[in-house]
mmCIF file of C-alpha atoms in Angstrom:
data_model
loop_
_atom_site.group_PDB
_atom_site.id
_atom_site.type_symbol
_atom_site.label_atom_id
_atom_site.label_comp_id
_atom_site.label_asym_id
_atom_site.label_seq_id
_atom_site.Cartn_x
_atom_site.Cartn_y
_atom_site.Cartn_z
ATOM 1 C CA UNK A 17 -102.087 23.653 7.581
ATOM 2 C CA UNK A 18 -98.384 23.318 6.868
ATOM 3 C CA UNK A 19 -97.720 23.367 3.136
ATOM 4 C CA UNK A 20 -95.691 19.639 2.504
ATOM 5 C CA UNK A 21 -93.094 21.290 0.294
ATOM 6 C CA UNK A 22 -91.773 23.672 3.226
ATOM 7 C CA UNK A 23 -91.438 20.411 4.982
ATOM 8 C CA UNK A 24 -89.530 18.779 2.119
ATOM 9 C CA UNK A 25 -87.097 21.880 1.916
ATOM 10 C CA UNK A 26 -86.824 21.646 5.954
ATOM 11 C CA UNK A 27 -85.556 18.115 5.548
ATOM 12 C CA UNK A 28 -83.785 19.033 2.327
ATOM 13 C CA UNK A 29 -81.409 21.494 4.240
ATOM 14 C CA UNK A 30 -81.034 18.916 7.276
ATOM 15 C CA UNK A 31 -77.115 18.223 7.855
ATOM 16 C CA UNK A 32 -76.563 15.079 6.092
ATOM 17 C CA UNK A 33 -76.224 11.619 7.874
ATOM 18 C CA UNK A 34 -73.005 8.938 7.070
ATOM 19 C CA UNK A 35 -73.205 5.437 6.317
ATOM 20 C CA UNK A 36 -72.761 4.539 10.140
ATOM 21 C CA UNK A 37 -75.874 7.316 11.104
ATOM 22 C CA UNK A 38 -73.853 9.901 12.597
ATOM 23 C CA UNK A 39 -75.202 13.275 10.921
ATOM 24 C CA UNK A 40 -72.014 15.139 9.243
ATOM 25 C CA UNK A 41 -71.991 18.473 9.358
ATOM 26 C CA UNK A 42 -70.193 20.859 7.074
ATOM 27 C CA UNK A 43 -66.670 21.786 8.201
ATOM 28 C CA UNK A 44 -65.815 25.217 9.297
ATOM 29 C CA UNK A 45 -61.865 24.555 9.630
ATOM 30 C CA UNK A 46 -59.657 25.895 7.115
ATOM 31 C CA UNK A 47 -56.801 27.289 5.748
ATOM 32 C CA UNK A 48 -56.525 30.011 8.461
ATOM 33 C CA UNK A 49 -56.392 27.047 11.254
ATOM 34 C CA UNK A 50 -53.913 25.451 8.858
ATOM 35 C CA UNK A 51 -51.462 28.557 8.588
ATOM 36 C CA UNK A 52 -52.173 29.552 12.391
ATOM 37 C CA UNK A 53 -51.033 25.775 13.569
ATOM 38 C CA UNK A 54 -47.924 25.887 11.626
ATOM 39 C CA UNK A 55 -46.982 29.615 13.316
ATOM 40 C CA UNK A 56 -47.864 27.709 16.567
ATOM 41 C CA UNK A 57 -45.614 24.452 15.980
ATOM 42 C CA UNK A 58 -42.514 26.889 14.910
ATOM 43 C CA UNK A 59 -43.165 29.784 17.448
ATOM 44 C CA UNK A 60 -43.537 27.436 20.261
ATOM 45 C CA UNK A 61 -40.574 25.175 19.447
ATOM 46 C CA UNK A 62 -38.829 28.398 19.043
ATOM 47 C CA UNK A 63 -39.517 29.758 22.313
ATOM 48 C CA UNK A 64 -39.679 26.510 23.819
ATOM 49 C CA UNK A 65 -36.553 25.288 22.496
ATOM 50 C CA UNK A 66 -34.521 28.307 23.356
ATOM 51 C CA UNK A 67 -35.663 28.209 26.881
ATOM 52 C CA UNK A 68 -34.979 24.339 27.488
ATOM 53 C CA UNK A 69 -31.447 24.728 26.444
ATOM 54 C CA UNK A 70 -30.949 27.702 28.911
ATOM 55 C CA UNK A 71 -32.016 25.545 31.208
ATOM 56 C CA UNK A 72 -29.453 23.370 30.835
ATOM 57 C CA UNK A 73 -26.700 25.698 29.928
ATOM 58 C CA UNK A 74 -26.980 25.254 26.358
ATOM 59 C CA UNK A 75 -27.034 27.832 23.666
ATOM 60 C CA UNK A 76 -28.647 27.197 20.372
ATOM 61 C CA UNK A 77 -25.797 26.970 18.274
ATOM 62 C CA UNK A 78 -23.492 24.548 20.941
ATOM 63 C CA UNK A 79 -23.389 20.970 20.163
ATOM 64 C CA UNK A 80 -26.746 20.051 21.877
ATOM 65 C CA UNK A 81 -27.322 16.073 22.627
ATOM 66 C CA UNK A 82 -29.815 14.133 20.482
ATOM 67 C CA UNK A 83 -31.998 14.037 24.072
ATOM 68 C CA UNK A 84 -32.309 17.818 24.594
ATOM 69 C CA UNK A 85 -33.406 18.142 20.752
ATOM 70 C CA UNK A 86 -35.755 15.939 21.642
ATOM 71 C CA UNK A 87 -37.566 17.730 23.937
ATOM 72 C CA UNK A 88 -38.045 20.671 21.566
ATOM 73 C CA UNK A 89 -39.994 18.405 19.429
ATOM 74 C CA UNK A 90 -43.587 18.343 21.855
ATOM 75 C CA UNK A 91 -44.124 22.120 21.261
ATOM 76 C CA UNK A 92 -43.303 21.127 17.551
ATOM 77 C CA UNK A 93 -46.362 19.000 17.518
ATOM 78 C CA UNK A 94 -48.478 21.445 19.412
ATOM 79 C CA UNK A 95 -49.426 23.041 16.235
ATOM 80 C CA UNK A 96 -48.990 19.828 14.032
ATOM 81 C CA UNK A 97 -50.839 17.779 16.130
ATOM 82 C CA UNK A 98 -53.118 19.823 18.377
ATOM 83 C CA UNK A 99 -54.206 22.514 16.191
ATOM 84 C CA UNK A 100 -55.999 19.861 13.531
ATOM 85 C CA UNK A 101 -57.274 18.019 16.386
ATOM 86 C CA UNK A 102 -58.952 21.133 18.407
ATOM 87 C CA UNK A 103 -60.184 22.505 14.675
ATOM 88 C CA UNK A 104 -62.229 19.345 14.124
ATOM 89 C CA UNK A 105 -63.676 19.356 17.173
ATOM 90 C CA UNK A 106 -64.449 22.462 17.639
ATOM 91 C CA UNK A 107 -65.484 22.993 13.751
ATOM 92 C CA UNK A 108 -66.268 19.765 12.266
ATOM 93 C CA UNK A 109 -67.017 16.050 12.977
ATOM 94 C CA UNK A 110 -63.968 15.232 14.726
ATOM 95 C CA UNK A 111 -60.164 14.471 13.515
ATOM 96 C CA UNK A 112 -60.879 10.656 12.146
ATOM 97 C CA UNK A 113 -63.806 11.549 10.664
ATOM 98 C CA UNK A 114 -62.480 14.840 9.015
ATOM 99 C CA UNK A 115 -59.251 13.986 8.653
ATOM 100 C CA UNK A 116 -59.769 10.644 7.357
ATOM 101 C CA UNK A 117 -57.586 8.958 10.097
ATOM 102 C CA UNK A 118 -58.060 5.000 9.187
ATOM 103 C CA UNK A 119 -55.745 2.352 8.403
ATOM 104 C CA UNK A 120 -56.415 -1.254 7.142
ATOM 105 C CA UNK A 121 -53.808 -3.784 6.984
ATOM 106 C CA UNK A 122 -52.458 -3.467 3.104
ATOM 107 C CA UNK A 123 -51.687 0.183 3.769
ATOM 108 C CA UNK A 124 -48.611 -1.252 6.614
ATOM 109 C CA UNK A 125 -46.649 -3.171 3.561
ATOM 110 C CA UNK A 126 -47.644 -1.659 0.655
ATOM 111 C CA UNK A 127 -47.141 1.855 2.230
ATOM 112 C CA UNK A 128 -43.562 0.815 3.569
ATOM 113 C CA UNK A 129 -42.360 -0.610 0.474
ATOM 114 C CA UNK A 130 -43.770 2.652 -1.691
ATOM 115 C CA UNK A 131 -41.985 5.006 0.868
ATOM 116 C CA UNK A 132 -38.585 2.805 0.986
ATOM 117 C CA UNK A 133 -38.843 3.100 -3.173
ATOM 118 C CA UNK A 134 -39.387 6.706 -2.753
ATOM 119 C CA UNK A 135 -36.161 7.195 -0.534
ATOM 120 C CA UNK A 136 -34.230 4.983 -3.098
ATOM 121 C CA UNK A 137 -35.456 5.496 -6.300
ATOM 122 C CA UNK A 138 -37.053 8.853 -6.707
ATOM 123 C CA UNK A 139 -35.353 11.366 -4.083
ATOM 124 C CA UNK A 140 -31.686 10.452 -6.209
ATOM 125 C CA UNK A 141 -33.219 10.961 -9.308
ATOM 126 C CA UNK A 142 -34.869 14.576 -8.226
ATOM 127 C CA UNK A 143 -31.148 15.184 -6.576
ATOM 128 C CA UNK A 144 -28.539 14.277 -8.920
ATOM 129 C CA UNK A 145 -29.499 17.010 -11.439
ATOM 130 C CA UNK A 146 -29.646 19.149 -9.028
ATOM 131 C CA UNK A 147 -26.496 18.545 -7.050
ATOM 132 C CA UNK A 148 -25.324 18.662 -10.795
ATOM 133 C CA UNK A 149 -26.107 22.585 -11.361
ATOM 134 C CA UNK A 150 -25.116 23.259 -7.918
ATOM 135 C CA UNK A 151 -22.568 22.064 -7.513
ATOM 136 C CA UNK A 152 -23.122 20.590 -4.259
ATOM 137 C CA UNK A 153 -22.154 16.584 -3.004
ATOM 138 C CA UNK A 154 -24.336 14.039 -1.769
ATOM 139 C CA UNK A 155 -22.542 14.563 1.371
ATOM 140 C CA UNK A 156 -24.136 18.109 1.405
ATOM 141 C CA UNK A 157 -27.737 16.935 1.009
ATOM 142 C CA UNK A 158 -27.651 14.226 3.791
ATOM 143 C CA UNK A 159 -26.112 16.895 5.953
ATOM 144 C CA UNK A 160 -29.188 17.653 8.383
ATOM 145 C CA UNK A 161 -30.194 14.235 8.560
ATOM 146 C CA UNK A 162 -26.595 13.219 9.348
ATOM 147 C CA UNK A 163 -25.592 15.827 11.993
ATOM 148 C CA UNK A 164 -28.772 14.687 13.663
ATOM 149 C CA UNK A 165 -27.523 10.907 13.324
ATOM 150 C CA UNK A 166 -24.093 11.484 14.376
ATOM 151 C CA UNK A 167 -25.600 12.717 17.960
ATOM 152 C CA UNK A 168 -27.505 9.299 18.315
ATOM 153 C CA UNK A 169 -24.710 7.527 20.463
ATOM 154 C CA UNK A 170 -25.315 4.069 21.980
ATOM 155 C CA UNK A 171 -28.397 1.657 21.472
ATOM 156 C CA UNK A 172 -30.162 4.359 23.735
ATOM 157 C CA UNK A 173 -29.420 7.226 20.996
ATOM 158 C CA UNK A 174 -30.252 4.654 17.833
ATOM 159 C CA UNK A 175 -33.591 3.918 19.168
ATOM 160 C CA UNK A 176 -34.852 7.669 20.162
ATOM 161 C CA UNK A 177 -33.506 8.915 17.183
ATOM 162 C CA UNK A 178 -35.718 6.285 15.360
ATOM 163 C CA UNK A 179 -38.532 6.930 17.333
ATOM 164 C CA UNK A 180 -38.276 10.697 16.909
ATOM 165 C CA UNK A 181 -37.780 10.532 12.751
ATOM 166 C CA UNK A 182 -39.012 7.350 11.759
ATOM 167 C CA UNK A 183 -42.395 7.019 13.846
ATOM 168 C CA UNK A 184 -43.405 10.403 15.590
ATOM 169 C CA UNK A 185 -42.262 12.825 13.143
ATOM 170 C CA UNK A 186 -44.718 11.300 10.172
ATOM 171 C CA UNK A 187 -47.617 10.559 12.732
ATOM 172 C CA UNK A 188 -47.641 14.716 13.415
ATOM 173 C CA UNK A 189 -46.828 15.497 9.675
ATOM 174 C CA UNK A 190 -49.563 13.302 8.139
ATOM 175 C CA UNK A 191 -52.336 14.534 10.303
ATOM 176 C CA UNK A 192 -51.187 17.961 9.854
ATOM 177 C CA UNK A 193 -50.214 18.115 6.473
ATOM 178 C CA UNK A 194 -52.065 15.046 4.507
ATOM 179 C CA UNK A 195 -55.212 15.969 7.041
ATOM 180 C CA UNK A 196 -55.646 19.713 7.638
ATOM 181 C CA UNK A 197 -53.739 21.379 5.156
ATOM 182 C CA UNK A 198 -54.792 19.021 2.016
ATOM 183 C CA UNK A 199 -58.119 19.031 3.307
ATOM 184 C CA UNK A 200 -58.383 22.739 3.532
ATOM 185 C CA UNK A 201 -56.735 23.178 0.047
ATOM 186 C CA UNK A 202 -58.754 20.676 -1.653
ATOM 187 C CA UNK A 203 -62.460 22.173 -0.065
ATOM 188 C CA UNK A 204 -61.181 25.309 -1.555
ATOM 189 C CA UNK A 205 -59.852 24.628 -5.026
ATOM 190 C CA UNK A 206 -60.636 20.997 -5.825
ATOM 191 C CA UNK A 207 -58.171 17.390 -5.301
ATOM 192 C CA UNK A 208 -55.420 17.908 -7.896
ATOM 193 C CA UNK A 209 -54.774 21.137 -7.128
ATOM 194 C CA UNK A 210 -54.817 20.884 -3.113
ATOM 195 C CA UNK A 211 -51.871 17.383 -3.728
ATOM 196 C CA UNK A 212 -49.965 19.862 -5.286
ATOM 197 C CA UNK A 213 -49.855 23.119 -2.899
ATOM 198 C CA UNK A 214 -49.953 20.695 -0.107
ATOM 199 C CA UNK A 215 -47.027 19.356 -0.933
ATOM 200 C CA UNK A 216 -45.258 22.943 -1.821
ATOM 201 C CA UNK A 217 -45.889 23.659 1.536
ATOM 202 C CA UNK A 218 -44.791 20.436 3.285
ATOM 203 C CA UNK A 219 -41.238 21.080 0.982
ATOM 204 C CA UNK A 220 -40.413 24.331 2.102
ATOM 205 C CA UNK A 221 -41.364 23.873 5.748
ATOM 206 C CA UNK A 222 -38.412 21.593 5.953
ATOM 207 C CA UNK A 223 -36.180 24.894 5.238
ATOM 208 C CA UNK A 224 -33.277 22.648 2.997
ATOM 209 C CA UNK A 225 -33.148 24.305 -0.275
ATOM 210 C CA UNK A 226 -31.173 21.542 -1.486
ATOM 211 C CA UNK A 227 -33.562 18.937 -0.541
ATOM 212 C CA UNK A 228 -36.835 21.215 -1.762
ATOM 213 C CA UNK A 229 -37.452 19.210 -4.895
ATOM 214 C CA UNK A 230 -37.439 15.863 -3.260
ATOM 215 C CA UNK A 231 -39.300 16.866 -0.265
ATOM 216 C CA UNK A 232 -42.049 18.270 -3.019
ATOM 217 C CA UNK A 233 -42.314 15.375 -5.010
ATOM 218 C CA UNK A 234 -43.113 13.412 -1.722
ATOM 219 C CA UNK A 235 -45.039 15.283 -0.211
ATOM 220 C CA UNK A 236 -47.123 14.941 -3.757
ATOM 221 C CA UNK A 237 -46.628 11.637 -2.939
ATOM 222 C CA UNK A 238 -48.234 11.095 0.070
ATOM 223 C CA UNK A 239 -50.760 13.452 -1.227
ATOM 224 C CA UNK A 240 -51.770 10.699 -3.691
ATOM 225 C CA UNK A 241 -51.636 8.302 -1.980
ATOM 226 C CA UNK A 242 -54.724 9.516 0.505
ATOM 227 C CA UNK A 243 -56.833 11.157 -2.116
ATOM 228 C CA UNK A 244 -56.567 7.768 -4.422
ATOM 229 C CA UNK A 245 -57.520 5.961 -1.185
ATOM 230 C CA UNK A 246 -59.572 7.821 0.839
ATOM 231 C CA UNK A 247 -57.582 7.390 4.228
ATOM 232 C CA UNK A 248 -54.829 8.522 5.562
ATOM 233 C CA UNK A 249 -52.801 5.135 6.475
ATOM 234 C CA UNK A 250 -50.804 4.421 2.889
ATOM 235 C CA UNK A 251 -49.188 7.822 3.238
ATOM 236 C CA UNK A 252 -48.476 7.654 7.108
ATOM 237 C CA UNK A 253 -46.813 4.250 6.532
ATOM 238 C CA UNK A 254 -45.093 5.802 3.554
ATOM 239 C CA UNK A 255 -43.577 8.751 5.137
ATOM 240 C CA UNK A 256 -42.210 6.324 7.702
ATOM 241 C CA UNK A 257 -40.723 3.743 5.092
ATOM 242 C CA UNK A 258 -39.176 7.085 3.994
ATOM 243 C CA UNK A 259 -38.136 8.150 7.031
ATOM 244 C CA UNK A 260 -36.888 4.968 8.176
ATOM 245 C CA UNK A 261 -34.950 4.094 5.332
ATOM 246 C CA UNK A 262 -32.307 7.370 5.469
ATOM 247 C CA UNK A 263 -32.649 6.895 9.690
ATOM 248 C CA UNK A 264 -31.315 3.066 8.850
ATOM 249 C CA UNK A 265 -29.315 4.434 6.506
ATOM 250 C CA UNK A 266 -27.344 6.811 8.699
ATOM 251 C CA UNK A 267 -26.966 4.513 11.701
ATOM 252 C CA UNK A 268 -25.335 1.797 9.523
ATOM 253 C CA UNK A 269 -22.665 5.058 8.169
ATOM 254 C CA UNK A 270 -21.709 5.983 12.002
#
C-alpha cells in the first residue's frame, strides 16, 4: 500500500498553479540570456547597419538620413525584443506572464506625467553639477538626441522620428531591461538590489558618458516603478513621457 506521506511530498513538489489555474513553473532564463540578447541587439545592428548603408552608398560616418537609421533599429530589437520573448518561452511561462507585461488604465497618465517630471525636473538636476565639473554645455548633453532631431525633416521626418524614440524605442527597452534583465537580477540577489544594477546597465548601454548619471537614475526609476507595482505598464508609459518630452522638445528647437 502506498504510504500517504510520499503522496503528500509528490503533491508538495508539484509546480505550483496561479490564481487563473495555469500551473507556473520555475524559470530557467537568466542573466546569461540577458547578457547574450544585448551582444545580439549590438552585434546585429552592427553588422546589419554597416551592410544597409553599403547598400545604399553610405558609409557609417556620412551624414545618413533619419530613414536609413531607421532601418538599423529592427536588428536592434532582435536581441531587446526577441531574445526575452524566445527565453520565456522556451524557459518559463511565457513573456506576459514572466515578464509581467500588463497595463491598466492609471499607469497611461500617471506614468506620462512621472516620466515628463523626470525629463524636467530630475535629469537637470543630475546634469548641472555635472556639466559644472566638466565643463561641458547643455548644448553638449542634448547633442545625440539633437543630431538625431536635426535629420527629422518635414512632417514625414517629425513623425518617424517620434515613432522611433518616443514609442518603439521604450516598448523594446522595457521588456528587455525592466523584464529580463531586472527579473534575472532580482531572482538572483533580491528587488533592491536588481533596481539598482538594472539600471547601471540600462545607463551605460546608452554609451553618453555625459548623460550616465541621468540615464541611471531613470533607469532606477522605471525600476521602481514595476517592482512597487507589479507590472510593467507605469514604467513603459514613463520611459515614453521621457522620451517624448526631449523628442517634443527638439522638434519645437529646429
Amino acid at each position: 500500500m502506498t504510504d500517504p506521506r510520499r503522496l503528500e511530498g509528490r503533491h508538495l513538489l508539484a509546480p505550483p498553479a496561479s490564481p487563473d489555474g495555469v500551473v507556473v513553473r520555475e524559470p530557467r532564463w537568466g542573466l546569461g540570456d540577458a547578457a547574450g540578447g544585448w551582444l545580439i541587439a549590438y552585434v546585429a545592428a552592427t553588422l546589419i547597419g554597416a551592410a544597409v548603408y553599403a547598400a545604399f552608398g553610405y558609409a557609417p560616418d556620412d551624414d545618413v538620413p533619419l530613414w536609413l537609421i531607421a532601418l538599423t533599429y529592427p536588428p536592434l530589437w532582435l536581441g531587446f525584443v526577441g531574445v526575452p520573448i524566445w527565453a520565456a518561452a522556451t524557459k518559463g511561462n511565457g513573456w506576459v506572464r514572466d515578464f509581467r507585461v500588463a497595463v491598466r488604465w492609471p499607469d497611461v497618465p500617471i506614468g506620462l506625467a512621472i516620466g515628463v517630471a523626470a525629463q524636467l525636473v530630475m535629469v537637470p538636476l543630475i546634469s548641472l553639477p555635472i556639466l559644472e565639473l566638466t565643463g561641458k554645455s547643455s548644448n553638449d548633453l542634448s547633442g545625440p538626441a539633437r543630431d538625431l532631431a536635426d535629420k527629422a525633416i518635414g512632417p514625414a521626418g517629425a513623425v518617424l522620428f517620434l515613432v522611433i524614440v518616443g514609442i518603439c524605442a521604450p516598448l523594446a527597452e522595457e521588456l528587455f531591461f525592466r523584464g529580463l534583465v531586472l527579473r534575472s537580477f532580482d531572482r538572483r540577489f533580491g528587488r533592491w538590489p536588481a533596481v539598482v544594477l538594472s539600471a547601471l546597465w540600462f545607463g551605460v548601454t546608452h554609451f553618453q558618458p555625459l548623460q550616465l548619471a541621468a540615464l541611471v537614475a531613470a533607469g532606477a526609476l522605471f525600476a521602481v516603478l514595476v517592482e512597487r507595482s507589479g507590472r510593467l505598464g507605469p514604467a513603459v508609459f514613463a520611459h515614453m513621457g521621457f522620451n517624448l518630452t526631449t523628442v517634443v522638445v527638439l522638434l519645437w528647437m529646429t
